[in-house]
XYZ file of C-alpha atoms in Angstrom:
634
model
C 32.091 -56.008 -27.573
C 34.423 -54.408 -24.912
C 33.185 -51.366 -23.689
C 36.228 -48.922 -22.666
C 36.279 -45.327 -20.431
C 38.683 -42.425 -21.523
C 39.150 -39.906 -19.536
C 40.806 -36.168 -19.965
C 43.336 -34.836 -17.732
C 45.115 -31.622 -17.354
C 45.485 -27.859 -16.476
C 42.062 -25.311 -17.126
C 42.032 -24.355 -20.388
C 44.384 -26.643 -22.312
C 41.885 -27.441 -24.769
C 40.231 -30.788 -23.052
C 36.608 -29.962 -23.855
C 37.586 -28.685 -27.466
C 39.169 -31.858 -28.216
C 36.305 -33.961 -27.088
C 34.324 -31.929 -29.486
C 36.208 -32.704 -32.301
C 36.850 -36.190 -31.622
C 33.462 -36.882 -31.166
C 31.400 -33.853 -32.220
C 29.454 -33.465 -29.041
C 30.025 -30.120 -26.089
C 30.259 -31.553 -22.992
C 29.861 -28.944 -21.248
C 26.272 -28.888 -20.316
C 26.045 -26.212 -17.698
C 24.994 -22.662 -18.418
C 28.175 -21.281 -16.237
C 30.592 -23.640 -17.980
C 29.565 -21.909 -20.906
C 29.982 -18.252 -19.649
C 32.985 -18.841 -18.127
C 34.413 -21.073 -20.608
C 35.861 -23.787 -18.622
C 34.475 -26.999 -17.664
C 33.050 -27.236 -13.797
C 31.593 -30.724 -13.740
C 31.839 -34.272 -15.843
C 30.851 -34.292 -19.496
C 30.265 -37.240 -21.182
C 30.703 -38.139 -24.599
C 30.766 -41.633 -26.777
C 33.441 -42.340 -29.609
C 32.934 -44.480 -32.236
C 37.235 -45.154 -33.461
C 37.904 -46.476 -36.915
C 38.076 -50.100 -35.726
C 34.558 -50.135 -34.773
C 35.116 -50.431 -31.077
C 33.297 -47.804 -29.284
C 34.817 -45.538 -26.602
C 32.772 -43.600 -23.428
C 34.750 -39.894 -23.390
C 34.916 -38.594 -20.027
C 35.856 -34.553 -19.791
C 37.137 -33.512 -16.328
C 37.406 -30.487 -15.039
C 40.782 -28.757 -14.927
C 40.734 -25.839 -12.604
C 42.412 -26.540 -8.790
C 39.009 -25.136 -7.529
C 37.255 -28.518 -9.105
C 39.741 -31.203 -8.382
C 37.352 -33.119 -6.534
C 34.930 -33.138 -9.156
C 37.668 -34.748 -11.643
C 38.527 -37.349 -8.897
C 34.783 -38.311 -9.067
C 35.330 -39.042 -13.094
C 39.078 -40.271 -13.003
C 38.805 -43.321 -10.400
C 36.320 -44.900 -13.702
C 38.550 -44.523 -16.297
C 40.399 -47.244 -18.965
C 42.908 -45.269 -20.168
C 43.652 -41.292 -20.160
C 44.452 -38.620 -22.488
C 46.877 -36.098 -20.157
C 46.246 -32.649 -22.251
C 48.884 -30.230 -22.328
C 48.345 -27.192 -23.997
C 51.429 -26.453 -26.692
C 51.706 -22.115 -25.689
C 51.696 -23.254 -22.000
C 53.097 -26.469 -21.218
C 53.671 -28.440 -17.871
C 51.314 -26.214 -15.397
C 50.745 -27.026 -11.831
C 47.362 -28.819 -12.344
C 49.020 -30.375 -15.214
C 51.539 -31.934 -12.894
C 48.476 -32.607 -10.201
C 46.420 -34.951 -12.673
C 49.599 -36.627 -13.700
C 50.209 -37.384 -10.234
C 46.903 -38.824 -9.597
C 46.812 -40.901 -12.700
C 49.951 -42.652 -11.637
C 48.572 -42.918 -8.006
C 45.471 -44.496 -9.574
C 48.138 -46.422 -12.097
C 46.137 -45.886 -14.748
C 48.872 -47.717 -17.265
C 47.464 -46.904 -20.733
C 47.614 -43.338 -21.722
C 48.410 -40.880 -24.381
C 49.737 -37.130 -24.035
C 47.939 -34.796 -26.053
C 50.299 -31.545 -26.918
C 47.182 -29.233 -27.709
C 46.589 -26.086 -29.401
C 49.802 -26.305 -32.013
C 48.299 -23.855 -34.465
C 49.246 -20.897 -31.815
C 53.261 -21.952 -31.813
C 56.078 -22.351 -34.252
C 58.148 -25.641 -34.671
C 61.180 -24.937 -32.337
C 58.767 -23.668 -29.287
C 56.438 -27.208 -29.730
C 59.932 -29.355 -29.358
C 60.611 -27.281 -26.232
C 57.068 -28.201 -24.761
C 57.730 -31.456 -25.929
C 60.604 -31.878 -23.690
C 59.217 -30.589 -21.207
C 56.660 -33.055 -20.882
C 58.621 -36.182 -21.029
C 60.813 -34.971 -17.813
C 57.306 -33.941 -16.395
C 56.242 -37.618 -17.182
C 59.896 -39.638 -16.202
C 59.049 -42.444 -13.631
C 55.113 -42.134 -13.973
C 53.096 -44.710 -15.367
C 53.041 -42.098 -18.450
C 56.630 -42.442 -18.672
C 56.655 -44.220 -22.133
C 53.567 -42.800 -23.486
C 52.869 -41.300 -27.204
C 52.778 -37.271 -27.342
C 50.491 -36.683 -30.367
C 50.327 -33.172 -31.226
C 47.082 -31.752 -32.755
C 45.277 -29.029 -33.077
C 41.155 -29.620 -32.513
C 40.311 -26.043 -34.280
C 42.455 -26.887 -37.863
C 42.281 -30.995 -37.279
C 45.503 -31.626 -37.479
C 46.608 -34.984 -35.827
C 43.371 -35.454 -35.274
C 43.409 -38.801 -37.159
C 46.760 -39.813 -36.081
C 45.261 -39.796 -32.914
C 42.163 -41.846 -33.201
C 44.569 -44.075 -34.759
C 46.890 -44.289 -31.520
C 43.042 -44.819 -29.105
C 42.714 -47.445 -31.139
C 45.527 -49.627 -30.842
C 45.642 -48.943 -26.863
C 41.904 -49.537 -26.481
C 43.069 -52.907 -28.233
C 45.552 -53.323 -25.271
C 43.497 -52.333 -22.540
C 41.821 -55.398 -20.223
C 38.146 -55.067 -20.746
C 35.956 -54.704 -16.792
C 34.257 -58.199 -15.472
C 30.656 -58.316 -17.152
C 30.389 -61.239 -14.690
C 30.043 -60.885 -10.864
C 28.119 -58.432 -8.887
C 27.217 -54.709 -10.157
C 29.077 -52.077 -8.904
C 28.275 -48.524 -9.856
C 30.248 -45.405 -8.586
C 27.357 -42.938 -8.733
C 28.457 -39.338 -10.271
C 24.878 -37.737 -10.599
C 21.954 -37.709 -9.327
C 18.222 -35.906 -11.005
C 15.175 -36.499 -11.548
C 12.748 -36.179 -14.268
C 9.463 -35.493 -14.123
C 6.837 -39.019 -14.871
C 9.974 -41.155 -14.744
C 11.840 -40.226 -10.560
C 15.382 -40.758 -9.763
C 18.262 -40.934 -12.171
C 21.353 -42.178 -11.373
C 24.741 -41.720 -13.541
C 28.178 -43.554 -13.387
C 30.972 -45.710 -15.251
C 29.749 -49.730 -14.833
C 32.810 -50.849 -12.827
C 31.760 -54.236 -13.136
C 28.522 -56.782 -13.504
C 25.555 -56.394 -15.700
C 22.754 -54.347 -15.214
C 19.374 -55.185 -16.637
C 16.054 -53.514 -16.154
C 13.903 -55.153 -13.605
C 16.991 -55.480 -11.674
C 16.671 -55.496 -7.540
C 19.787 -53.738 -5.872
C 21.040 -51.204 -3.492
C 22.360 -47.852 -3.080
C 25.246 -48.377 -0.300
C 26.251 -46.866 2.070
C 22.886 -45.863 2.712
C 21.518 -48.977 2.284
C 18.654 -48.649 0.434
C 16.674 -50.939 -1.693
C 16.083 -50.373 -5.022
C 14.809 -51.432 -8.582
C 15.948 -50.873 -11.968
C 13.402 -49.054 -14.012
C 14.744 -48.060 -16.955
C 18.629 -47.658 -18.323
C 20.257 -45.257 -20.848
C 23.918 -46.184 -22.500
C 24.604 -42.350 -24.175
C 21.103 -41.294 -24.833
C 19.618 -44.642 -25.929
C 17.910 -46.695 -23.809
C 18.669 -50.378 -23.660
C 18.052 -53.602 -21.449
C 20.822 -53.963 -20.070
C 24.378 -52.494 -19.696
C 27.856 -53.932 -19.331
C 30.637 -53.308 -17.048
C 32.797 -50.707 -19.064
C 29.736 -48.292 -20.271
C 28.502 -45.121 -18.990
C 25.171 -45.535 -17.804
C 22.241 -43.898 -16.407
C 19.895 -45.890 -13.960
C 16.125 -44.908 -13.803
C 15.415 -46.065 -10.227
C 12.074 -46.950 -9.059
C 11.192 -46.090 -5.576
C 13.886 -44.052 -4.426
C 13.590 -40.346 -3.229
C 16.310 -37.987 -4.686
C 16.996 -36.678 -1.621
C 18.380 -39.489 0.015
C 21.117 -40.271 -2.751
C 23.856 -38.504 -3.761
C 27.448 -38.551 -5.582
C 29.549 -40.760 -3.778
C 27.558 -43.352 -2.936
C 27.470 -46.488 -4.963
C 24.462 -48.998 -6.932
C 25.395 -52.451 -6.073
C 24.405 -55.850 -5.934
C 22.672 -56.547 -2.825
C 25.013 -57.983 0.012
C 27.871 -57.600 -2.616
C 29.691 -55.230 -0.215
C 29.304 -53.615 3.138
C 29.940 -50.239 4.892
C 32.904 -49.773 6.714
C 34.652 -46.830 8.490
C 37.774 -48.644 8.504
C 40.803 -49.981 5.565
C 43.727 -51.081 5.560
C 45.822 -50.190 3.232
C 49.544 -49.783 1.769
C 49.982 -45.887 0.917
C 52.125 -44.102 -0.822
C 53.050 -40.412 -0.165
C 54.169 -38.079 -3.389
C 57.996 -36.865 -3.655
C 57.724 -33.274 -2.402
C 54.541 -33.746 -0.507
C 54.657 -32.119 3.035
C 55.294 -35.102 5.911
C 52.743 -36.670 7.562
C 52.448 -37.309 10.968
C 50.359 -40.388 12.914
C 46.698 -39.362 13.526
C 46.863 -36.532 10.587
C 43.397 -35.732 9.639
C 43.260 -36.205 5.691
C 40.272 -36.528 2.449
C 40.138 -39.628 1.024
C 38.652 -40.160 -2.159
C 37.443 -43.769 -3.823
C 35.485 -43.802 -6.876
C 33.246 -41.068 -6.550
C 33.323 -40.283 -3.246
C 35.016 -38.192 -0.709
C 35.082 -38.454 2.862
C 37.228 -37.268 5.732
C 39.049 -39.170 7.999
C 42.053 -39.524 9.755
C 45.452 -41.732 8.909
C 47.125 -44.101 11.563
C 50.557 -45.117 10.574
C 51.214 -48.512 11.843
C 55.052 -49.001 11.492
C 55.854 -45.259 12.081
C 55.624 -42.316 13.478
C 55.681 -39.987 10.364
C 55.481 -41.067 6.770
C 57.516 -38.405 4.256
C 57.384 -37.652 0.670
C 58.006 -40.380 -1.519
C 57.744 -43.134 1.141
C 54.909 -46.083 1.402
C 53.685 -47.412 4.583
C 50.852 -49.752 5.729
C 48.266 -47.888 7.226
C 44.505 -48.312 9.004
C 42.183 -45.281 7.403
C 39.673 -44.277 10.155
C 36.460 -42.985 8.199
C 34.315 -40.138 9.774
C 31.773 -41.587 7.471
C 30.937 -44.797 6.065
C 32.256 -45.919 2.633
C 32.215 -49.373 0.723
C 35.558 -50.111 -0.989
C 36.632 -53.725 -2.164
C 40.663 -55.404 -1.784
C 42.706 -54.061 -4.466
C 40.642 -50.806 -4.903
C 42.999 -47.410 -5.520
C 42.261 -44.297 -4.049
C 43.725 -40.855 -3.751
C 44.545 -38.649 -0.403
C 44.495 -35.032 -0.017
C 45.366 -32.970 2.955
C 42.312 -31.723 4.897
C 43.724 -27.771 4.544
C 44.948 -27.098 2.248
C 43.153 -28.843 -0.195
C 46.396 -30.577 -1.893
C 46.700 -33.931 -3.287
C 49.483 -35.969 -1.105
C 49.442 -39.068 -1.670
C 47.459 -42.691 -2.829
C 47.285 -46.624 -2.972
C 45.480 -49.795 -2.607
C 42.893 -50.965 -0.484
C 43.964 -54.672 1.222
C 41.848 -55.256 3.678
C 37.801 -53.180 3.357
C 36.997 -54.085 6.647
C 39.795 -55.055 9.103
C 39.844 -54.933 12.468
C 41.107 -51.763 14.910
C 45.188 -53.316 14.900
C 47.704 -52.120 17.315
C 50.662 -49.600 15.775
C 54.059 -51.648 15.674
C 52.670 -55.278 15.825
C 55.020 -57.401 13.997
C 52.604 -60.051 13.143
C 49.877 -57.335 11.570
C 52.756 -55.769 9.788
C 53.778 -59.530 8.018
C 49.974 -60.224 7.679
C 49.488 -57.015 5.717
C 52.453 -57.442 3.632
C 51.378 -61.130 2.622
C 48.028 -59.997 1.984
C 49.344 -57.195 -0.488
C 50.718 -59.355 -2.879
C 49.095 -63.006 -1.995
C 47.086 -64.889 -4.646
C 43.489 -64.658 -4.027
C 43.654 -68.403 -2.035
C 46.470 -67.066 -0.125
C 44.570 -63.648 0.466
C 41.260 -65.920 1.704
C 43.083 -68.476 3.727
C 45.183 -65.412 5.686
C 41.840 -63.624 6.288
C 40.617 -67.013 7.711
C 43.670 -66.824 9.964
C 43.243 -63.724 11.478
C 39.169 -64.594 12.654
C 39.464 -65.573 15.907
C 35.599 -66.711 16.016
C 35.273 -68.230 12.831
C 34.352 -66.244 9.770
C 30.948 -66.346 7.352
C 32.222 -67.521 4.133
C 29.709 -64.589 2.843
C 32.015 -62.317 5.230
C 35.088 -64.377 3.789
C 34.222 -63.208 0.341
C 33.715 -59.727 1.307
C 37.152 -59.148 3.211
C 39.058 -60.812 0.306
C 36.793 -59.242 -1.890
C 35.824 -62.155 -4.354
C 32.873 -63.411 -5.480
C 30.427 -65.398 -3.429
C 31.335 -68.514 -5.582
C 34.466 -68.150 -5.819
C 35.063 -68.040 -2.222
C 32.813 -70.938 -1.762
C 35.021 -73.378 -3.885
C 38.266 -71.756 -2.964
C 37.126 -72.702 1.219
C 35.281 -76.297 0.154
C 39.086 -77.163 -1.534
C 41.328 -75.923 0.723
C 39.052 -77.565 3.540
C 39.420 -80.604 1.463
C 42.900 -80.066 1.665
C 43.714 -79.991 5.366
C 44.095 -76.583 5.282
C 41.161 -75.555 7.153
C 37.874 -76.588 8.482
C 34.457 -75.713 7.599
C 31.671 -76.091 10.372
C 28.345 -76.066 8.594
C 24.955 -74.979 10.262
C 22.513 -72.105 10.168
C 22.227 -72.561 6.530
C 25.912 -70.885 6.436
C 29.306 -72.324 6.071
C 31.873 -70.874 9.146
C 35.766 -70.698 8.333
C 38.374 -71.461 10.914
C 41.525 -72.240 11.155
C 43.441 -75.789 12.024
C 45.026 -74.141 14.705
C 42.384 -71.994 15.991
C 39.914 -75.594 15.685
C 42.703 -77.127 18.057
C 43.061 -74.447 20.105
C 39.318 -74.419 21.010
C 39.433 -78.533 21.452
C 41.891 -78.399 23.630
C 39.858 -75.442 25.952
C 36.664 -77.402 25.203
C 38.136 -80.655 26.835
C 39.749 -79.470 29.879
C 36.428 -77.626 30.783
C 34.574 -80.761 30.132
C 37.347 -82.995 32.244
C 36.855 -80.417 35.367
C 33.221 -80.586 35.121
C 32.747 -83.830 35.406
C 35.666 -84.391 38.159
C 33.819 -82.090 40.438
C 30.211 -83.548 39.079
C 30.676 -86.722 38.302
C 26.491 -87.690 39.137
C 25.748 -84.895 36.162
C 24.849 -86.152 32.504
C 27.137 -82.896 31.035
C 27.848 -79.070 31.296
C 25.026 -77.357 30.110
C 25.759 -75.632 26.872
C 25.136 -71.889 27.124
C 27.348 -71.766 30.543
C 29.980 -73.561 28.161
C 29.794 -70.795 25.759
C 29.506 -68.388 28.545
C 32.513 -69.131 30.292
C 34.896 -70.134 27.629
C 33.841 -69.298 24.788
C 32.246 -66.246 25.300
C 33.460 -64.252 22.238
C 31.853 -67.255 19.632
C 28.924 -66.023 18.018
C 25.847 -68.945 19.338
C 25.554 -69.979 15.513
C 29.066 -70.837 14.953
C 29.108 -72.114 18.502
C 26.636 -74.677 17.979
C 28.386 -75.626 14.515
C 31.242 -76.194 16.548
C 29.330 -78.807 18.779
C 27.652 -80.724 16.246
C 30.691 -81.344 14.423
C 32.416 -82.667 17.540
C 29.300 -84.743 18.053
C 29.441 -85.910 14.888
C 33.571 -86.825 14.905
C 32.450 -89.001 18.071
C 34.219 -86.431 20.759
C 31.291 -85.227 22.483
C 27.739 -86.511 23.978
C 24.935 -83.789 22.797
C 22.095 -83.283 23.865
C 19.538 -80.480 23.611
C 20.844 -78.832 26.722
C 23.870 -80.619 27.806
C 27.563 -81.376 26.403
C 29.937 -83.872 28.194
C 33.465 -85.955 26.776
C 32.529 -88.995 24.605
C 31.839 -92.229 26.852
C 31.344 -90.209 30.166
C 28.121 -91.862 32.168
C 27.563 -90.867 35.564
C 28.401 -93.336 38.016
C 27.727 -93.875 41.690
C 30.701 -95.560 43.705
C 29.830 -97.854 46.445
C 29.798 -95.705 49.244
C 28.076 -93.183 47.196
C 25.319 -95.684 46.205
C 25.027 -96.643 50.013
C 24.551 -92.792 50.986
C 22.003 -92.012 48.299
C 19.459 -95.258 49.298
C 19.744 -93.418 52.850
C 18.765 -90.334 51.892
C 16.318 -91.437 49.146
C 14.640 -93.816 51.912
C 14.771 -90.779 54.445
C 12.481 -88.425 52.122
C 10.570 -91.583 51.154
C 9.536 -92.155 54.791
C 9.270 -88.397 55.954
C 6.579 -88.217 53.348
C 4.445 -85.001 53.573
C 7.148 -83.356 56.706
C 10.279 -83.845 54.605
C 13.978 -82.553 56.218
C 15.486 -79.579 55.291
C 18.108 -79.008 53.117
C 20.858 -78.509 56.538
C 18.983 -81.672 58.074
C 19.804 -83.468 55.459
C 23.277 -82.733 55.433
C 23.505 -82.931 58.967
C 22.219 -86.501 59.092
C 24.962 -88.133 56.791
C 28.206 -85.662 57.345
C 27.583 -84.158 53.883
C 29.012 -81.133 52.595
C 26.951 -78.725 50.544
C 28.885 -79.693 47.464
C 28.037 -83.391 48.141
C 24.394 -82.529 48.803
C 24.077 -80.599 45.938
C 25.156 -83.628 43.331
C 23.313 -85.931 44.896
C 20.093 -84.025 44.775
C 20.404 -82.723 41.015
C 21.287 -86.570 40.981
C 17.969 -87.462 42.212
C 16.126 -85.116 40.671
C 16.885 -85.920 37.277
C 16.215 -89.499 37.893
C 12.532 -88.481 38.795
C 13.368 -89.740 42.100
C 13.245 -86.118 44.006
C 11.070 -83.122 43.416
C 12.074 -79.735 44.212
C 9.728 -77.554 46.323
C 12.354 -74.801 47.131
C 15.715 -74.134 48.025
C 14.868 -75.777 51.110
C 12.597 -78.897 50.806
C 12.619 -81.620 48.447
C 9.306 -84.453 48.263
C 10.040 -87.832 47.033
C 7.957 -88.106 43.777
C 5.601 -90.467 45.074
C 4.922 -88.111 48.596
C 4.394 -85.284 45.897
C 2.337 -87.375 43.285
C -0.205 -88.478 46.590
C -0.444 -84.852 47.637
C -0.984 -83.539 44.257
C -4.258 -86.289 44.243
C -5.203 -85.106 47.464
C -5.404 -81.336 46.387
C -7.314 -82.416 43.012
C -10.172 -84.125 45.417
C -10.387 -81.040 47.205
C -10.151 -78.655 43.703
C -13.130 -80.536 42.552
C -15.259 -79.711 45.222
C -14.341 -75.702 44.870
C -11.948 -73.455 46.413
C -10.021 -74.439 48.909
C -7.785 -73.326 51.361
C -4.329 -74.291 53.103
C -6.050 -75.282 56.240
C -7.803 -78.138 54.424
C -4.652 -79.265 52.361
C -3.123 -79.407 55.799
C -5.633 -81.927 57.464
C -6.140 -83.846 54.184
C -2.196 -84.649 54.242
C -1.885 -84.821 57.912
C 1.652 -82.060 57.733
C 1.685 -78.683 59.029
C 2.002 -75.268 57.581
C 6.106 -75.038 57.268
C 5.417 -77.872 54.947
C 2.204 -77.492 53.008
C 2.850 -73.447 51.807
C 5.782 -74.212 50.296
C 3.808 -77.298 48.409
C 0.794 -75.049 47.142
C 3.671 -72.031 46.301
C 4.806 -74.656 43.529
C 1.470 -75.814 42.534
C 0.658 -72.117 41.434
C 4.023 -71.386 39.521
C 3.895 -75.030 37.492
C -0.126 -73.695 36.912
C -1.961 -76.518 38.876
C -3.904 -74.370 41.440
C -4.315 -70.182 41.165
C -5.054 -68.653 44.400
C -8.022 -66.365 44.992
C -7.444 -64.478 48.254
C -7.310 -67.212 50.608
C -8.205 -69.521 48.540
C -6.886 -71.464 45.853
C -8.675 -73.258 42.972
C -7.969 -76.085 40.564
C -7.092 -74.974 37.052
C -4.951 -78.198 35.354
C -5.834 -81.723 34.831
């Protein structure tokens, strides 16, 4: 069964709360002051069972100016809206406030109710009649049925449970599939059971037992119990009112506005970007304006950059980036309403694009074509853009958030357009990264004339070690996606990897005749010097080497085991430092011993032997004790 949200509309006192009553015999108006003072101040709730069978969830908003943000918190859930119009008053101005919402929020299926008929004759209701449809030309009410009735007498009562009937018929039913999203309205407790949670299911399944989270606060929670109108059930469907026993959650630390969700289904953001529309008559706004924006049930302040303008005016649309003062969670294609920040008047609305974009630049031709491709783009044409615009490849999880589809549905709609050609996905970290062709060519292309330099100016080095790779050119790549981005090279037969090092495919260092000649000189001069080897400038003295030259061929010998280093300044052939290290182990075994005695048992001198025991203590073969050092490694 489908489960559809109405939803009241219209000035204080035209008879909304009355004609929930009789449609569905129950007062929504719960609160001891609505009852004194006769008017509703918060959201009643109601269910209606229409002749078909199909069952409806009422929602009764408030009508007075002084609660408008209290009927924003009920409208953003609704189906399909009766706009009430009281027949002795007619078109007032919250009248012409909720009408201007509802088409801001496009709610498309709707009905006019001309109320309270009993108090007027014939010729006056025709007037009000008129009335309304100019009131309504050019709104998404434009076309709808006026169904007069009276809720004290009962006329047109049944004609219009009739007319709910055949629109509820019409009216798209909310995804029971995908991830839960609640727009929570109230929050109570009750004594033995906690937290209670109330709100219209805007899509998903709920079932008790359930793990989710309250966002943007991000807390955990689990789903006790649920209610559906006073009964409790195992689960509820996208469409119903429900209320949401929570276990484990304080009171406190919810509140109206925030929203129950599947966990990791969407994230907090203090920035959207979005495609607004101002109303005709509304006063012009200006870059920067400071404004209350309103999504589901929640409000928040913020401020509104225009980003092909300088001043938007009434009755004009404009992309726009909405800078949050607090963190919301919105999804693409989401509609939400504006009011100034003082006064308190309703100015504008439209749809969310992008729920968390990047900070753009005002007057950038390629966000403005981005933006308006993204506004009307098919959901692969939405993904692939948002893929486009990463410059350090983009989480498929993230994917699916910005283009606000499902976690599977993003998945299949990247694996075929990467099958495609269309775009490539590097896999690693247990996570699939999106990039682009070009941006994949663009970092190739970086990638291989760093790789070309470095081994012109090294040519005796295996490769570039990888973190100064990423360091120095691509520096903005998260290390996950960075290392993705290796392997797959690897793997396409571009690249030698290895654990440390990257180079071009085939590259082998290779020593060129005079550089073979130079480096059995200097490995026979450290090979002789034994236990007094030459210094770093000695060395480079002896053969007419500059420091560059010295430098490769040491790293050169080093990593052919050839060399060890000491220091900055001496190097010991491996088999000078594998003797000494013997020496010092005869000596360790007899107890502590001293640099005086490494000295004579090696036959060097102090410049020399220091250095030497210095390393033996950092690679944790000797610790010294005062003057003394003793063995402490095999």
């Amino acid at each position: 069964m489908d489960y559809i949200i109405v939803g009241t509309a219209g000035h204080v006192d035209h008879g909304k709360t009355v004609l929930v009553r009789a449609l569905t015999g129950f007062d929504t108006d719960r609160l001891k002051e609505e009852k004194e003072r006769g008017i509703s101040i918060e959201l009643g709730f109601a269910p209606l069972i229409l002749p078909s069978g199909r069952q409806l969830g009422l929602v009764d908003v408030p009508g007075h100016e002084r609660f408008i943000r209290q009927m924003l918190a009920g409208v953003g859930g609704m189906d399909l809206v009766m706009l009430v119009v009281a027949a002795d008053e007619g078109v007032m101005p919250q009248t012409r406030e909720h009408l201007a919402i509802i088409d801001l929020l496009q709610v498309k299926q709707g009905i006019i109710v001309l109320t309270k008929i009993d108090l007027v004759d014939a010729e006056w209701l025709e007037l009000v009649r008129e009335e309304i449809r100019q009131a309504v030309q050019g709104t998404v009410l434009a076309d709808a049925p006026i169904i007069a009735v009276s809720a004290l007498t009962g006329k047109g009562i049944p004609e219009l449970l009739t007319q709910l009937d055949a629109l509820a018929a019409k009216t798209p039913s909310r995804p029971a599939k995908g991830g839960v999203r609640l727009p929570i309205d109230r929050v109570f407790s009750i004594t033995g059971f906690g937290t209670v949670v109330t709100g219209t299911l805007w899509s998903g399944t709920i079932k008790a037992g359930d793990d989710l989270e309250v966002q943007p606060e991000g807390i955990k929670a689990k789903v006790r119990n649920l209610q559906v109108h006073g009964r409790n059930v195992q689960a509820a469907l996208a469409g119903q009112r429900v209320a949401v026993n929570l276990a484990g959650i304080e009171k406190e630390t919810i509140h109206r506005g925030s929203t129950l969700l599947t966990p990791g289904l969407l994230r907090p953001t203090r920035r959207l970007d979005a495609r607004l529309k101002l109303i005709a008559g509304a006063r012009t706004l200006a870059n920067r304006s400071r404004i209350r924006f309103y999504l589901g049930t929640a409000e928040v302040l913020g401020r509104i950059v225009l980003l092909d303008r300088n001043e938007l005016k009434g009755g004009e649309e404009a992309f726009v980036q909405l800078l949050m003062e607090e963190p919301v969670v919105a999804m693409r294609g989401d509609r939400f309403i504006l009011r100034s920040y003082s006064p308190m008047q309703t100015i504008g609305g439209g749809l969310i694009i992008d729920p968390d974009p990047p900070r753009h630049r005002r007057f950038e031709p390629s966000v403005l074509a981005s933006l308006a491709k993204r506004l009307e783009g098919s959901p692969r044409e939405i993904l692939f853009q948002v893929v486009r615009e990463q410059c350090d490849g983009l989480d498929w999880q993230e994917a699916a958030t910005r283009a606000s589809l499902t976690l599977q549905e993003t998945k299949e709609l990247l694996q075929d357009m990467a099958t495609a050609g269309q775009l490539t996905l590097l896999a690693g970290d247990n996570s699939l990264y999106a990039v682009s062709n070009e941006r994949m060519a663009a970092w190739w292309q970086e990638a291989a004339r760093a790789l070309a330099d470095f081994h012109r100016h090294y040519p005796l080095r295996p490769g570039l070690a990888k973190e100064e790779l990423r360091s120095r050119y691509f520096s903005r790549l998260p290390a996950r996606v960075f290392q993705a981005l290796l392997e797959r090279w690897s793997r396409e037969g571009r690249i030698q990897l290895t654990a440390s090092t990257v180079a071009l495919s085939g590259f082998n260092p290779e020593l060129s005749p005079r550089q073979e000649e130079l480096l059995q000189a200097v490995t026979g001069l450290y090979r002789q010097a034994r236990w007094q080897p030459p210094s770093y400038n000695e060395v480079a003295s002896a053969y007419n080497l500059t420091g560059a030259e010295l430098e490769e061929f040491l790293h050169y010998l080093m990593r052919e085991g050839v060399l060890v280093k000491i220091n900055d300044e001496f190097y010991w052939h491996r088999e000078a430092f594998e003797d000494a290290v013997a020496e010092v182990k005869k000596l360790g075994l007899a107890g502590p011993f001293g640099l005086a005695e490494v000295r004579d048992a090696l036959g060097s001198s102090r410049k020399y032997v220091l250095p030497f025991l210095e390393y033996l203590d950092r690679i944790k073969i000797t610790r010294r004790q005062g003057d003394k050092r003793i063995l402490i490694a095999d």
